[in-house]
Each structure stands twice: as C-alpha cells, then as structure tokens.
Coordinates of C-alpha atoms in Angstrom, one line a residue:
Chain S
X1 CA 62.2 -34.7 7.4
X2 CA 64.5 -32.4 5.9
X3 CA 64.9 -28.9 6.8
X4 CA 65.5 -25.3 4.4
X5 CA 67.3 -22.8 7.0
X6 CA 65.1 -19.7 7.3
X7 CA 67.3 -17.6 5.7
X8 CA 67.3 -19.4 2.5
X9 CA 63.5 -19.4 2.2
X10 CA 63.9 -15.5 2.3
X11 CA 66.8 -15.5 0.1
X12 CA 64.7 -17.1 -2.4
X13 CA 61.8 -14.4 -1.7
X14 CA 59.4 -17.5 -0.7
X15 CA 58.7 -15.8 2.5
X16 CA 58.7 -12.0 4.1
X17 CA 62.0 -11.0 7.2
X18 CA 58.6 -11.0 9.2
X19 CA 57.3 -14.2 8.3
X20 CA 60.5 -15.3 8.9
X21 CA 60.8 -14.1 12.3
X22 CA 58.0 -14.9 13.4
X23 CA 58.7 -18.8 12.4
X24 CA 62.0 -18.0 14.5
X25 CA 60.1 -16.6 17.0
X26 CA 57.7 -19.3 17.2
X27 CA 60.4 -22.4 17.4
X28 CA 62.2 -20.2 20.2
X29 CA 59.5 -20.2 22.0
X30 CA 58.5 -23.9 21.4
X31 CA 59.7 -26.4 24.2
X32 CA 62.8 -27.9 24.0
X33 CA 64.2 -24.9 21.9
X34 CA 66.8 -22.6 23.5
X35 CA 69.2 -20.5 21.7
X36 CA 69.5 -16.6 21.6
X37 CA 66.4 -15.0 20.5
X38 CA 66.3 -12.9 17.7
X39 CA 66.0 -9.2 18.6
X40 CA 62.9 -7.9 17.9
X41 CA 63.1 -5.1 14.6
X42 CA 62.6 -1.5 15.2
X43 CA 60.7 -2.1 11.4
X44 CA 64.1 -1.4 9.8
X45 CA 63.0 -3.8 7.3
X46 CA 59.8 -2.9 6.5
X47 CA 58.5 0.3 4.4
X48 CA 57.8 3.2 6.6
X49 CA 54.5 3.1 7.6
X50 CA 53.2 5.9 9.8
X51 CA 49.3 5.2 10.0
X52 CA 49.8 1.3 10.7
X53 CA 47.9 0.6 7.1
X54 CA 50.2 -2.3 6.3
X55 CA 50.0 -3.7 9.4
X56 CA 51.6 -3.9 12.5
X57 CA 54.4 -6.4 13.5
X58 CA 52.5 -7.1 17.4
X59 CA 49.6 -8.9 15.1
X60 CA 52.1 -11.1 14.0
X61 CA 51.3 -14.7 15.5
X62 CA 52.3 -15.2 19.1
X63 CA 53.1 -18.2 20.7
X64 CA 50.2 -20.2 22.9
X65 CA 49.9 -18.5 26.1
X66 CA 51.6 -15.6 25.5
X67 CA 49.2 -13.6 27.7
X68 CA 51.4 -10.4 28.1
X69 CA 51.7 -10.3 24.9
X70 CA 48.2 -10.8 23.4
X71 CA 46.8 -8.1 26.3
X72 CA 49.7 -5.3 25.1
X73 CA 48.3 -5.7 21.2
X74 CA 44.1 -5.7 22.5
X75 CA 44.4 -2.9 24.8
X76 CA 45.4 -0.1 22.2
X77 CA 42.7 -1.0 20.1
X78 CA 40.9 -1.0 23.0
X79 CA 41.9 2.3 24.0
X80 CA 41.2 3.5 20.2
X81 CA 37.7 1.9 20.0
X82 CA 36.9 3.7 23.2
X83 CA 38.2 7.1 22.2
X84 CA 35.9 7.1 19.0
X85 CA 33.1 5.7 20.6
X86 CA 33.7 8.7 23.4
X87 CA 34.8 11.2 21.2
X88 CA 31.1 10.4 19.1
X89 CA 29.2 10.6 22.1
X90 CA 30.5 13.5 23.3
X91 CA 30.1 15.1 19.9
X92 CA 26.5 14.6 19.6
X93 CA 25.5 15.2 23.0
X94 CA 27.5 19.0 22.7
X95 CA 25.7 19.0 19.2
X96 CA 22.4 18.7 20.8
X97 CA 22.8 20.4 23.7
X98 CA 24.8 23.5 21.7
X99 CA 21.9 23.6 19.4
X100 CA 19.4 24.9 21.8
X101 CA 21.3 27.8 23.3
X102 CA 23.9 28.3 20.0
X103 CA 22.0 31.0 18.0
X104 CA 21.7 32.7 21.6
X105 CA 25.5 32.9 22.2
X106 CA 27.3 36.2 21.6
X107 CA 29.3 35.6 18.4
X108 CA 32.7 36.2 20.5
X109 CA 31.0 33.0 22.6
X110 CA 30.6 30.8 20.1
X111 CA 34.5 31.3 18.7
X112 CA 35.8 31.3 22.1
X113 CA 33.3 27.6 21.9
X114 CA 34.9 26.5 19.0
X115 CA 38.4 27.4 20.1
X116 CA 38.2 25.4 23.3
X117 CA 37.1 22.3 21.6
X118 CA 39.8 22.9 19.0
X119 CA 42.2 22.7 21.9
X120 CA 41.0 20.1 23.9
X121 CA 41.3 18.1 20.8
X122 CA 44.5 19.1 20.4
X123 CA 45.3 18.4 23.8
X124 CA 43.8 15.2 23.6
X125 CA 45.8 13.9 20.2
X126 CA 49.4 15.2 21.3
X127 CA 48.6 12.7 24.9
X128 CA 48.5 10.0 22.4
X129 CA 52.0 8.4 21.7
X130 CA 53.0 9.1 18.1
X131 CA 56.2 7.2 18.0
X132 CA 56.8 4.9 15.5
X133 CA 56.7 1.6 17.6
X134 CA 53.5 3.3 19.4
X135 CA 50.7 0.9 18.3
X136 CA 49.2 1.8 15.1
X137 CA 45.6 2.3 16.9
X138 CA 46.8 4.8 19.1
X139 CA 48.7 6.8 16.5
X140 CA 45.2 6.3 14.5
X141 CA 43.3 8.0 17.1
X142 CA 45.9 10.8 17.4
X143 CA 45.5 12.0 14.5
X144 CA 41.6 11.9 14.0
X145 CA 41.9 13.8 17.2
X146 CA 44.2 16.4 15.7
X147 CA 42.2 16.0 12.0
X148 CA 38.8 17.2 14.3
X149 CA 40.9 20.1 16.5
X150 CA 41.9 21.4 12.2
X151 CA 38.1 21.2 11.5
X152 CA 37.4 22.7 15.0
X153 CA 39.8 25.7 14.4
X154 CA 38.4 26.1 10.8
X155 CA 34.9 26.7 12.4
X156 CA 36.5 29.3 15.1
X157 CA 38.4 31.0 12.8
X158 CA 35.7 31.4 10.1
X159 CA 33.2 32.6 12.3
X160 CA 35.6 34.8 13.7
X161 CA 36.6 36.5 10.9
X162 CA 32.7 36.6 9.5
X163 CA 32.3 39.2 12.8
X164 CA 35.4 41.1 12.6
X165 CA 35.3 41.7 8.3
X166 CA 31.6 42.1 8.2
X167 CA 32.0 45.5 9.2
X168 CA 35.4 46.0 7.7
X169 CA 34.8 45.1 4.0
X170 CA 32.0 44.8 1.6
X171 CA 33.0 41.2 0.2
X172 CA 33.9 40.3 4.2
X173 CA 32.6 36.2 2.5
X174 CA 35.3 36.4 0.1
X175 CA 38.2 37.7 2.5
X176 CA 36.9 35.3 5.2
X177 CA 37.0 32.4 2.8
X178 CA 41.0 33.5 2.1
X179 CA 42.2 33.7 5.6
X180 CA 40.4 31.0 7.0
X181 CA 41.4 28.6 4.4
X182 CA 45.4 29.8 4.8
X183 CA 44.9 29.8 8.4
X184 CA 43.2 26.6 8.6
X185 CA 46.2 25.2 5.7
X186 CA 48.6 26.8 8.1
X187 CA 47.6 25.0 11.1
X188 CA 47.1 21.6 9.8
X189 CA 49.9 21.8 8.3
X190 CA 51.8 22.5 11.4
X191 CA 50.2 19.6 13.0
X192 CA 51.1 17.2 9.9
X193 CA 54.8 18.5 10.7
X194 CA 54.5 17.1 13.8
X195 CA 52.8 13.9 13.0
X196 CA 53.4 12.3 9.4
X197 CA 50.4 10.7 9.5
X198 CA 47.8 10.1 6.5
X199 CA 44.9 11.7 7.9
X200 CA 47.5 14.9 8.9
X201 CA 48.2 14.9 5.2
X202 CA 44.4 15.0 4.2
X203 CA 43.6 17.9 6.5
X204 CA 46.2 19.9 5.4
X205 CA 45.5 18.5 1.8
X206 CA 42.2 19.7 2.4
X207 CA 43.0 23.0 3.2
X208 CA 45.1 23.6 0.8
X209 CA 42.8 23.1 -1.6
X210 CA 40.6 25.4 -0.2
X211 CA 42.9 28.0 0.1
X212 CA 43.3 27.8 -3.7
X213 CA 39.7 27.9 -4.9
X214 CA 39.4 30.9 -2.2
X215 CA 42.0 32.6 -4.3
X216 CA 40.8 32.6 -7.2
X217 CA 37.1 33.2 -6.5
X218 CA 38.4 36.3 -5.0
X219 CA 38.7 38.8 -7.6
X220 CA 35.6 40.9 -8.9
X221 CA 35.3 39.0 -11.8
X222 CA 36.3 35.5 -10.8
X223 CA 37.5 33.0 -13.8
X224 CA 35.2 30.7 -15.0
X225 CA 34.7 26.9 -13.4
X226 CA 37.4 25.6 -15.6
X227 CA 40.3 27.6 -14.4
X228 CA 39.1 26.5 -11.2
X229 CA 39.5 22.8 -12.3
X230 CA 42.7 23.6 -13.8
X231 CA 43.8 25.0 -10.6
X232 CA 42.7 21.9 -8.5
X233 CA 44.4 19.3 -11.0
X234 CA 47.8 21.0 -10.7
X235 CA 47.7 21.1 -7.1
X236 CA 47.0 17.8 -7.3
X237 CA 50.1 16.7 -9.8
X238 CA 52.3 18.8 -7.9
X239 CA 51.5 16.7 -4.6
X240 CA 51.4 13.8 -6.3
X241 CA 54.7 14.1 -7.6
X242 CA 56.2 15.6 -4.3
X243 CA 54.7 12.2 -2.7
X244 CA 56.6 10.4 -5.4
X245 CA 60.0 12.2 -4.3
X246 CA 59.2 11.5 -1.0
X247 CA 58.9 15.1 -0.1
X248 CA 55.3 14.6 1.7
X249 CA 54.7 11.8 3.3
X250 CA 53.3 9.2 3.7
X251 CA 54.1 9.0 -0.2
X252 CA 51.2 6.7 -0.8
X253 CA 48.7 9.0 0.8
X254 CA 50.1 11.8 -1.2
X255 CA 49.9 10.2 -4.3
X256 CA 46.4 8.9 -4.2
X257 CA 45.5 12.9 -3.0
X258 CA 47.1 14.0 -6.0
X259 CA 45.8 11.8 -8.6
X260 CA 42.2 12.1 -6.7
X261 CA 43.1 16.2 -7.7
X262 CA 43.8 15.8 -10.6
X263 CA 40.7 13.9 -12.2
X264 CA 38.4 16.1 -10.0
X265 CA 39.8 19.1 -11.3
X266 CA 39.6 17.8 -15.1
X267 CA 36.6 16.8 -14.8
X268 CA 35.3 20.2 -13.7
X269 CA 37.3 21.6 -16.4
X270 CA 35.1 19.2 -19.0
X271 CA 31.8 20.5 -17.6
X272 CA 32.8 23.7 -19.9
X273 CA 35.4 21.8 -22.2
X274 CA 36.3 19.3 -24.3
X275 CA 39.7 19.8 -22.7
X276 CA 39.0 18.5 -19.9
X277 CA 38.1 15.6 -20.9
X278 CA 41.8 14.9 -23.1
X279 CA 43.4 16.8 -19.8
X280 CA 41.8 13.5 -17.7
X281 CA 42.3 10.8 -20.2
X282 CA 46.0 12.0 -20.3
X283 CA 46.0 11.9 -16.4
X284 CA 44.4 8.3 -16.0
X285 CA 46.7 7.0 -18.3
X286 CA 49.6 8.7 -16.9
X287 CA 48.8 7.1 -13.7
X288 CA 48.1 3.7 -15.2
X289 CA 51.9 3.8 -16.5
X290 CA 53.2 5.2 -13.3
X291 CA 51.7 2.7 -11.1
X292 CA 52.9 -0.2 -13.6
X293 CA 56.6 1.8 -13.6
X294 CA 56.1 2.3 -9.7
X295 CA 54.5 -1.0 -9.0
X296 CA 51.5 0.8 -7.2
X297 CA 48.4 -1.0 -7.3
X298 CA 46.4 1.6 -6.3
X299 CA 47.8 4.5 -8.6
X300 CA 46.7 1.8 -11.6
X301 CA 43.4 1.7 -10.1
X302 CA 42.8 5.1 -10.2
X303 CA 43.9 5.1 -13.5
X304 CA 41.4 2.9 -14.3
X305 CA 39.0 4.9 -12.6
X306 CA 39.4 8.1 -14.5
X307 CA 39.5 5.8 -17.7
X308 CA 36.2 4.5 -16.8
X309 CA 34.7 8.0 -16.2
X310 CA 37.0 10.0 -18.9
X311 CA 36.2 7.6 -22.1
X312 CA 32.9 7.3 -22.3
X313 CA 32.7 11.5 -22.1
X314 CA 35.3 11.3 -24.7
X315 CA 33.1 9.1 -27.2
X316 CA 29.9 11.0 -26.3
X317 CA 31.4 14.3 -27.4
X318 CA 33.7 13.4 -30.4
X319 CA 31.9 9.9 -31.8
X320 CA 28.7 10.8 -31.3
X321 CA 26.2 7.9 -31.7
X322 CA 28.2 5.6 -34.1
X323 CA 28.5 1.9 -34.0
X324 CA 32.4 3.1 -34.1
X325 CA 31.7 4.7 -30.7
X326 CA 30.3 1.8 -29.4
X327 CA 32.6 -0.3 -30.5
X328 CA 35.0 2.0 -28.7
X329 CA 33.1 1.6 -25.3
X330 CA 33.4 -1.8 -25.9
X331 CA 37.1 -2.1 -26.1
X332 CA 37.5 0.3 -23.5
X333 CA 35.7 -1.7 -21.3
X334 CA 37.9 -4.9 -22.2
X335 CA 40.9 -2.9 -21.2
X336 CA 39.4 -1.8 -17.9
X337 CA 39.5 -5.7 -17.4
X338 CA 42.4 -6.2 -18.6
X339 CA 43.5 -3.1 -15.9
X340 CA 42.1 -5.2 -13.5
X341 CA 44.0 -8.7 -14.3
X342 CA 47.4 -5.9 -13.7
X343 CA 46.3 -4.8 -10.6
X344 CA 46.0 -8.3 -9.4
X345 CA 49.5 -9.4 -10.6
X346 CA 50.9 -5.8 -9.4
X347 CA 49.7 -6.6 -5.9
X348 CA 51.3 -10.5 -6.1
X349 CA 54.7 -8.5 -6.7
X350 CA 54.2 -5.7 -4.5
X351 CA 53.3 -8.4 -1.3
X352 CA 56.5 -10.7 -2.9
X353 CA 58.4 -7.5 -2.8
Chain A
X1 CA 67.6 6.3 -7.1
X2 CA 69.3 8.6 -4.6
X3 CA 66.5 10.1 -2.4
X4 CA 67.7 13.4 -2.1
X5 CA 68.0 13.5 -6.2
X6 CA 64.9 12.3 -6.2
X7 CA 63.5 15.0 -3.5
X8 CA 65.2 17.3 -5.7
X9 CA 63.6 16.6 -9.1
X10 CA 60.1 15.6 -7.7
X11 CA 60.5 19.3 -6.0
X12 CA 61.8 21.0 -9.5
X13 CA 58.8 19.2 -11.1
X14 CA 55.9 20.1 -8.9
X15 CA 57.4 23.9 -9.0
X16 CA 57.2 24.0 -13.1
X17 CA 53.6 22.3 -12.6
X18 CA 52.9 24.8 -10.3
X19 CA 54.5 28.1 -12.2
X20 CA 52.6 27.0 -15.4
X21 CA 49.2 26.7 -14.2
X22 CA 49.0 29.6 -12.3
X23 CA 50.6 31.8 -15.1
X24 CA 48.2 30.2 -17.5
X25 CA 45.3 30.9 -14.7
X26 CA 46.8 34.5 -14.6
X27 CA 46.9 35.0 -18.3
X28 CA 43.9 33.7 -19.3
X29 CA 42.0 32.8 -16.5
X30 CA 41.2 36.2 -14.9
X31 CA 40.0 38.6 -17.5
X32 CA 39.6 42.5 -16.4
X33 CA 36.1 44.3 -16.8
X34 CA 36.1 45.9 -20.8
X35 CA 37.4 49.3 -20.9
X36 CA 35.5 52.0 -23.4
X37 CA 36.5 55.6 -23.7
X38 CA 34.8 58.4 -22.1
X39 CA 32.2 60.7 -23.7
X40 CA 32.3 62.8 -20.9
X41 CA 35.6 64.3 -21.7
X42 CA 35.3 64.3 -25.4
X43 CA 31.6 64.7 -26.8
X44 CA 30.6 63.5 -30.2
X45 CA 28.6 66.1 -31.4
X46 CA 27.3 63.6 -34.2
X47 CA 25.0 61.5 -31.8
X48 CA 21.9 63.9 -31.0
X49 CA 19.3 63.9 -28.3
X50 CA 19.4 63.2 -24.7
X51 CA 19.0 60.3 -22.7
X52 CA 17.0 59.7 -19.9
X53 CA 17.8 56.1 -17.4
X54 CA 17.3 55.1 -14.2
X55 CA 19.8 55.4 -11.4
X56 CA 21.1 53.1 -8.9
X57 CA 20.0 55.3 -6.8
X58 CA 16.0 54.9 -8.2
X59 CA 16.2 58.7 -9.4
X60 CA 16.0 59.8 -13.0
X61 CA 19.0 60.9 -15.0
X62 CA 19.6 62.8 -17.7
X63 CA 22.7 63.3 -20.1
X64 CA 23.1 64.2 -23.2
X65 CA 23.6 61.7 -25.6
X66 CA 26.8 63.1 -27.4
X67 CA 28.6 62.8 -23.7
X68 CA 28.4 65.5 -20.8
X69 CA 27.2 66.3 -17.2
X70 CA 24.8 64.0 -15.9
X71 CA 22.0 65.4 -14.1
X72 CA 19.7 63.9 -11.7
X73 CA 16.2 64.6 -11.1
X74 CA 13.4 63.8 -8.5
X75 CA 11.6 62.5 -6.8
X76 CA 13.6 59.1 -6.4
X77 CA 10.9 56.6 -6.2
X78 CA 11.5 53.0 -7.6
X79 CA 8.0 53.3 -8.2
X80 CA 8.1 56.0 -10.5
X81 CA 9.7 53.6 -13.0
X82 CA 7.7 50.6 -14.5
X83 CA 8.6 46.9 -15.2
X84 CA 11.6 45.9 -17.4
X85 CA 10.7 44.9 -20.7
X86 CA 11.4 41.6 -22.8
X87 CA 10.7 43.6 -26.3
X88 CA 13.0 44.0 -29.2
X89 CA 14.8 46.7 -30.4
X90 CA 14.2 46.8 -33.9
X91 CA 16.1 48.9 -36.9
X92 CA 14.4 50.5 -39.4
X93 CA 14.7 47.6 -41.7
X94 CA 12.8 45.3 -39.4
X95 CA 16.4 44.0 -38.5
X96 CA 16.3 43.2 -34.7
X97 CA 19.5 43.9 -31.8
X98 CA 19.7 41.5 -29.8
X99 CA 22.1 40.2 -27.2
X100 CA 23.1 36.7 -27.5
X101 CA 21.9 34.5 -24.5
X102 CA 23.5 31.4 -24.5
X103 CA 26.6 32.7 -25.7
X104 CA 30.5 32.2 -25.7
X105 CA 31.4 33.3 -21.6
X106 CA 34.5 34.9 -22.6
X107 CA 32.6 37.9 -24.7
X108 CA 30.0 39.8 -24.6
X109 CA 28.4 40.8 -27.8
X110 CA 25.5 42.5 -29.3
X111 CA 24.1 41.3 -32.7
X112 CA 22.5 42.5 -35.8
X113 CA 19.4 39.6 -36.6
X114 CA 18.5 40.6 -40.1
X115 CA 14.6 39.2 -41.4
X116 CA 16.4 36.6 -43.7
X117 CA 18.3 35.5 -40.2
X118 CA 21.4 36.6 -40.8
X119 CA 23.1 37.7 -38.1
X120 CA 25.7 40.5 -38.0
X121 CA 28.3 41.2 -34.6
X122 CA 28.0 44.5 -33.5
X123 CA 29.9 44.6 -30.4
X124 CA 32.1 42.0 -29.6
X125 CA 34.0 42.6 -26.4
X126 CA 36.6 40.0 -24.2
X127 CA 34.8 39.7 -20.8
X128 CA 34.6 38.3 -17.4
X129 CA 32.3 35.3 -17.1
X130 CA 30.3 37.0 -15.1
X131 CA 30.0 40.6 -17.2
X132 CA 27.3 40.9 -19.9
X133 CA 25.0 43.3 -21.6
X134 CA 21.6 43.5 -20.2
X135 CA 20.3 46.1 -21.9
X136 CA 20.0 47.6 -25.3
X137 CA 17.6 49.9 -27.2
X138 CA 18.6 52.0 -30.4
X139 CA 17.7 55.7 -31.4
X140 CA 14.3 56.7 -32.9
X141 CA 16.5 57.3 -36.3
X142 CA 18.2 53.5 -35.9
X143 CA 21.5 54.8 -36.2
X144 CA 22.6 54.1 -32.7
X145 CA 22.4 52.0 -29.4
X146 CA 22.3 52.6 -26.0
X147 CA 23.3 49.6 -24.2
X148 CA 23.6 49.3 -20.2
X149 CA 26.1 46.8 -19.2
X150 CA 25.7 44.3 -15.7
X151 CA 28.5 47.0 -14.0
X152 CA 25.6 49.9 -14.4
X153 CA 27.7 51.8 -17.6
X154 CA 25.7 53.4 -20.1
X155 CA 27.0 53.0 -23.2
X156 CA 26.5 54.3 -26.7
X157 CA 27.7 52.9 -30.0
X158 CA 26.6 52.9 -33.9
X159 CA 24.4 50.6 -35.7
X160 CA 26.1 50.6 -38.6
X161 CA 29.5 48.5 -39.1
X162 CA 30.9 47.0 -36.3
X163 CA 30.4 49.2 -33.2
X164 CA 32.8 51.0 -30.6
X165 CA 31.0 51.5 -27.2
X166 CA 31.3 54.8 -25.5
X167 CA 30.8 55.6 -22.1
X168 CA 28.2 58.2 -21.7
X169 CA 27.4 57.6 -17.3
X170 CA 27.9 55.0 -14.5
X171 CA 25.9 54.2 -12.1
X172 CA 22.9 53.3 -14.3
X173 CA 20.1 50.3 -12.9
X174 CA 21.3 47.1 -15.5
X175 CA 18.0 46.5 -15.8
X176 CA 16.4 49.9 -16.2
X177 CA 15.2 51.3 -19.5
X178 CA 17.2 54.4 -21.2
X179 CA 15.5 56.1 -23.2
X180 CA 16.5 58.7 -25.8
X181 CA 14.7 61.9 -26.8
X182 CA 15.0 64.8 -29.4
X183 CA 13.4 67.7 -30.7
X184 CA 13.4 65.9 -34.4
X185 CA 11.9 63.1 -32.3
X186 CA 9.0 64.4 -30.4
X187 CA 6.6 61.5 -30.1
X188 CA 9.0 58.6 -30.9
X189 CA 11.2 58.5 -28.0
X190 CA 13.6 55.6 -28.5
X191 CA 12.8 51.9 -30.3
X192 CA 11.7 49.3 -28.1
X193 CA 14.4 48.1 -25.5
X194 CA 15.7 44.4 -25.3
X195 CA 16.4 42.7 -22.7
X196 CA 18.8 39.7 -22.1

C-alpha cells in the first residue's frame, strides 16, 4: 500500500499538527517502530486557550496500555469533579447551618463570615496550578474557586458598607451600591490579572457592569432606563472590541460578553424607544458581518440571535399589522436559516483552519 | 495584522465608544431638577390673597400669595388635614387644568382642557424622569395656579398664555392641598384641586 508522509497530509490542510502527531505518536509507539520521538508541543501550534474549551492535547488518543498516561489525564478531572461536588456540599451545609443562627450574628460577624470564606476560596484557587500545561480541569476549578471568593467578597463588602454608611449618609443604598461594585470590579479584576481565564473575565465583566449602572443610578434624579441601556451596550462594544485586539483575554470570551452587552442594553433602550430597537438591529448585523470577516461562528450566532429578537420588534412598531410585515417576518426568518447554513460552513473552516 | 497595531486601534476604538456614550449619557441623560425664580425676594404685588398648604412637617403654612415670609401655625397634626383629592380644577369657562399622566418623561407639563377638548400647554418644563407635578388648583378668580411639585415647591403661575412658575415656599407635602384665600374671596376659597 502506498504511503503520504505526515507532513504532506498537513501541508494540504487534510489533517490538524495534532492529528498529526498523534498518528506519529501512535506508529512510535507501535511495535517494531523505533526512531526519535517527536517532542511533545508546549501548544505552540495551537490558539491560546486558557480555560481548556478547545480541548486539551492529553485527550488526544494514547496508545494501548499506556496506563501512566491514561491515570495522569483521569485524575485531574478527578480532582475537579471532587472539588465541585465538595465545594457544593460544603456550600449548602454552611447555607443551612448559617441560616439558623445568621440573622443572630452581630453585623461585624457576618462580614468577618463572608470575608473568611472569600479567603479560603481564594486560598483554595491560587493551590490550584494555573500554568498553561496544568490540565484544563484543574485550571477550571481554579477559577470557579476564585469566581466564588469575587462573589464572596461582594457579599462582605456590601454588607459592610450597608453598616458603616447607614449612619453616615441618607442614600447609604446608593453609595453602597458604588463602592461595592468598584470594589468588587477592583478585585476580580485583580484576580483575572492573575489568571486569564474565562470565568475571571466574567466576574470582573460582571462587576463592571455593575459598577456602571451603580453610577448612574446615583444621582437624585437618575436618567431614565434607556440611558441605562445605552450605558450597558457601550460597555459592551468597548469590550468587545478590546477582545478583538486582543487586549482582554481570552478574546473569545470577551467578545461574546460584549456582544451579549450590547443587545441587552438595546434592548432595554427599546422598552422606551424605537431606537433601541435600529441601535440592536445595527448591532446583530454588525456582528453577523464580523463573525463572517473574523470567521467566528459564534459571534454570527449571536448575530442571528439579536436578529431573531430585534426584527420582529422592528415590524411590530413600524409595519404594524400588514401582509408587508408579515411578509417581512417571513423573509427574515429565511435569512435566520440561511444564518444558520453560514454558521455550519464557518465552523467546517474554522476546525480546517 | 501586527498585534500591537491591532491592541492599539482596538484600544483607540473602545476609548471613542466609550467617550461618546458617556458624554451623550452626560448631556442628555441626566437632566437637573427645573429651576423657577423666587417670589420671596421679589413679590408680585399683582397675584392677591394668601395661601395656606400643608407642611412636610404636618403643620399648616401660610404665605402670601404675591411671595414673602412663610409662617407656620399649630398644632401639627397629620390629622388635622383631610384626604387628598382626585377633583378638577376648573376655570371659569368650564375649561379644566389638568396634569398630563401618561406623558412625555422628559417634561412636566400642566394643561389647559377646554369643553370642545382642546387642549392648551401651560407649563411645559425639561425634567428628570422622576420629577412631576402632583398638584394643581387655580384662584377663586381663575387667573392663577398653584401647583406643588414631587420636590415639595409651591409654585404659582398664570392661567392665561403660556405660564412661568414662581417659587412662592419649599417644603410643602406633594400631595397636600394649597389653598388660596382673600378678602374679595370670602366664601370661595380656591377652585377644586387636581391631582395627578
């Protein structure tokens, strides 16, 4: 039978550098085979990927009996499963048994409570490795650790702040809503600085968002719900496009965020205005033609997404009940399929890729 | 694409995105609390009577209604003071004041309904969401209107044209009743207040 070297196959983009080394890896290990092996890749050829999501070289296929090597790649997950399943139990069991004496605790207890599990947790994700060639379970538990010690320090500082601003100011809600969104923003953030992870990005994400509707519902007279919106879909294009330039990462976590942003807000902005409904048909299509320029599968189905919820809006308030407007619908929902038929050959390329 | 070019524009980007929304949410957004000049400084001999209204405080007040010291009088008793009232305040024409409900959230205004339907804008102010008029009720004579607005300001204007507000106190209940009286009055103290 004749034979196609390896390198040719990925020369011609038939198969993936992992595919092909694990073919190399495989007749290496097969007997009667000898021959230097291949170094294994410290992912140089692969797209960064910090939360594991694209998977992870050690699930590649291993060779028959490779024991070792089937134990390293079971015990993180392992190790992960276990540090949910303990991290739920212990969670309800200090829900329940906090819930009988919390309202009894001294409010300086209850931060100090909230503090210390905010630590632990802390404690607990920096003990998990975060290197890149740490297993992508463990770096996965890491930072749900660390996403639970941001919501943990959220709780502290909030009910901290509602003691010490109560007396202090009149509106202590609204100050306390300010400083423990920053502070909150500050410290995920800090934590995402240490660990690029996608769930880092969502806490800080998170509370950064809240920081900005704490802002503006600040003042006397806050704006109406719309400015709100506004506010919250140009947070969101900013990150977006600060993913895209591969300020924040991971960029695909920040972009999804960002467009997720920027249809919320618009569509708070059309619960008062007819605005908001052009602002997030502009913004689905937007991100239907960035994912086709960026070959992003997912930014074209959000597009999609905010098409499917923007359009209809759109008809209902400037068609009114014509056949034109159903008609309308109609083609709007061919083009939805049609969406659909792109994301399917965008996600051939971007796996050919 | 270079990446740091690219770090560079996708960071020059976000920044306009960012500038421009919150100077539009800064312009536009956030509108102040509507300003109207003080009576108490400079009265207007032309608007005659006193008024009478309810306190934050639950006492009664009394100023006069061309602008001047207010002056409060016991006993301070919510009790004293009845239930707010739906009614209209009606001009002598049979034209009705009214302040517009379901309105625009940006103003706050206070209409003339004429019996044909018509409506006529007497006050039309730029406003918080969250600011409105909650309270009007016009002189015996229907030639002006007391109005007290959610931020407890009682505030007198004309019925005739389109109307300037004047400040006549603070610290008036929103939803208390002012009512105006005058010798030339005796017996007809105020038309019948409106309430949002």
């Amino acid at each position: 039978m004749d034979t196609v070297p390896i390198d040719t196959l990925v020369a011609q983009g038939l198969i993936t550098p992992e595919q092909a080394r694990a073919l190399r890896a495989q007749a290496d290990a097969a007997p009667g085979t000898s021959g230097p092996q291949e170094p294994p890749s410290a992912a140089g050829d692969l797209p960064p990927d910090p939360d594991g999501l694209l998977g992870d070289p050690g699930d590649l296929p291993s060779p028959p009996g490779d024991l070792p090597s089937r134990r390293q790649r079971i015990l993180p997950l392992v190790a992960e499963a276990l540090g949910y399943v303990g991290a739920t139990i212990a969670f309800s069991g200090a829900a329940a048994a906090t819930s009988t004496f919390w309202a009894d605790l001294v409010p300086g207890a209850q931060v100090a409570l909230l503090a210390l599990v905010s630590g632990l947790l802390l404690l607990g994700g920096a003990g998990v490795p975060s290197r890149e060639r740490a297993h992508p379970a463990l770096r996965r538990l890491g930072s749900v650790l660390w996403l639970l010690s941001a919501a943990a320090f959220a709780g502290a500082v909030g009910l901290g702040l509602e003691d010490l601003l109560f007396d202090v100011y009149f509106d202590g809600g609204t100050t306390n809503f300010v400083a423990t969104s920053a502070a909150t923003a500050a410290y995920a953030g800090t934590l995402w600085w240490f660990r690029w992870s996608c769930l880092q990005q969502v806490g800080a994400y998170a509370a950064v968002v809240a920081t900005v509707v704490a802002l503006l519902a600040a003042p006397a007279h806050p704006p109406t719900a719309a400015w709100f919106g506004l506010a919250v879909a140009g947070l969101g294009a900013a990150w977006g496009v600060l993913g895209w330039g591969g300020v924040l990462r991971p960029e695909r976590t920040a972009l999804v965020l960002g467009s997720v942003g920027v249809l919320a807000g618009a569509e708070v902005v059309a619960s008062e205005t007819g605005w908001g409904i052009a602002l997030g048909l502009a913004a689905a299509v937007a991100m239907l033609a960035g994912g086709v320029v960026l070959r992003r599968a997912l930014l074209v189905g959000l597009g999609a997404a905010g098409l499917l919820v923007f359009l209809p809006q759109g008809i209902g308030r400037w068609l009114g009940d014509s056949v034109g407007a159903a008609l309308v619908l109609m083609i709007s929902g061919l083009a939805v399929v049609a969406t659909g038929v792109l994301i399917a050959r965008l996600r051939t390329l971007e796996e050919q890729s | 694409v270079n990446p740091a070019r690219k770090a560079t524009v996708a960071i020059a980007l976000a920044g306009i995105v960012t500038l421009a929304v919150a100077g539009a949410v800064w312009r536009y957004g956030v509108v102040p609390l509507p300003q109207f000049p003080a009576l108490a400084g400079r009265p207007d001999p032309s608007i005659p009577g006193t008024v009478t209204f309810r306190g934050d405080d639950d006492c009664l007040r009394v100023v006069p209604a061309a602008g001047g010291p207010v002056r409060r009088l016991g006993p301070c008793d919510s009790d004293a003071f009845g239930p707010g009232s739906s009614g209209e305040a009606r001009l002598p024409d049979g034209s009705e004041v009214e302040i517009p409900y379901d309105d625009d959230e940006r103003r706050a205004r206070i209409v003339v309904r004429a019996p044909d339907g018509e409506e006529r804008t007497l006050v039309s102010v730029r406003a918080p969401a969250d600011y409105s008029f909650e309270t009007v009720v016009v002189s015996p004579d229907g030639r002006f209107l007391l109005t007290v607005d959610s931020e407890g300001r009682l505030l007198v204007g004309s019925t005739e044209g389109s109307s300037v507000l004047r400040l006549l106190a603070t610290g008036a209940e929103p939803y208390g009743q002012p009512a105006w009286h005058g010798p030339a009055w005796s017996g007809q103290a105020s038309g019948a207040p409106a309430s949002r």
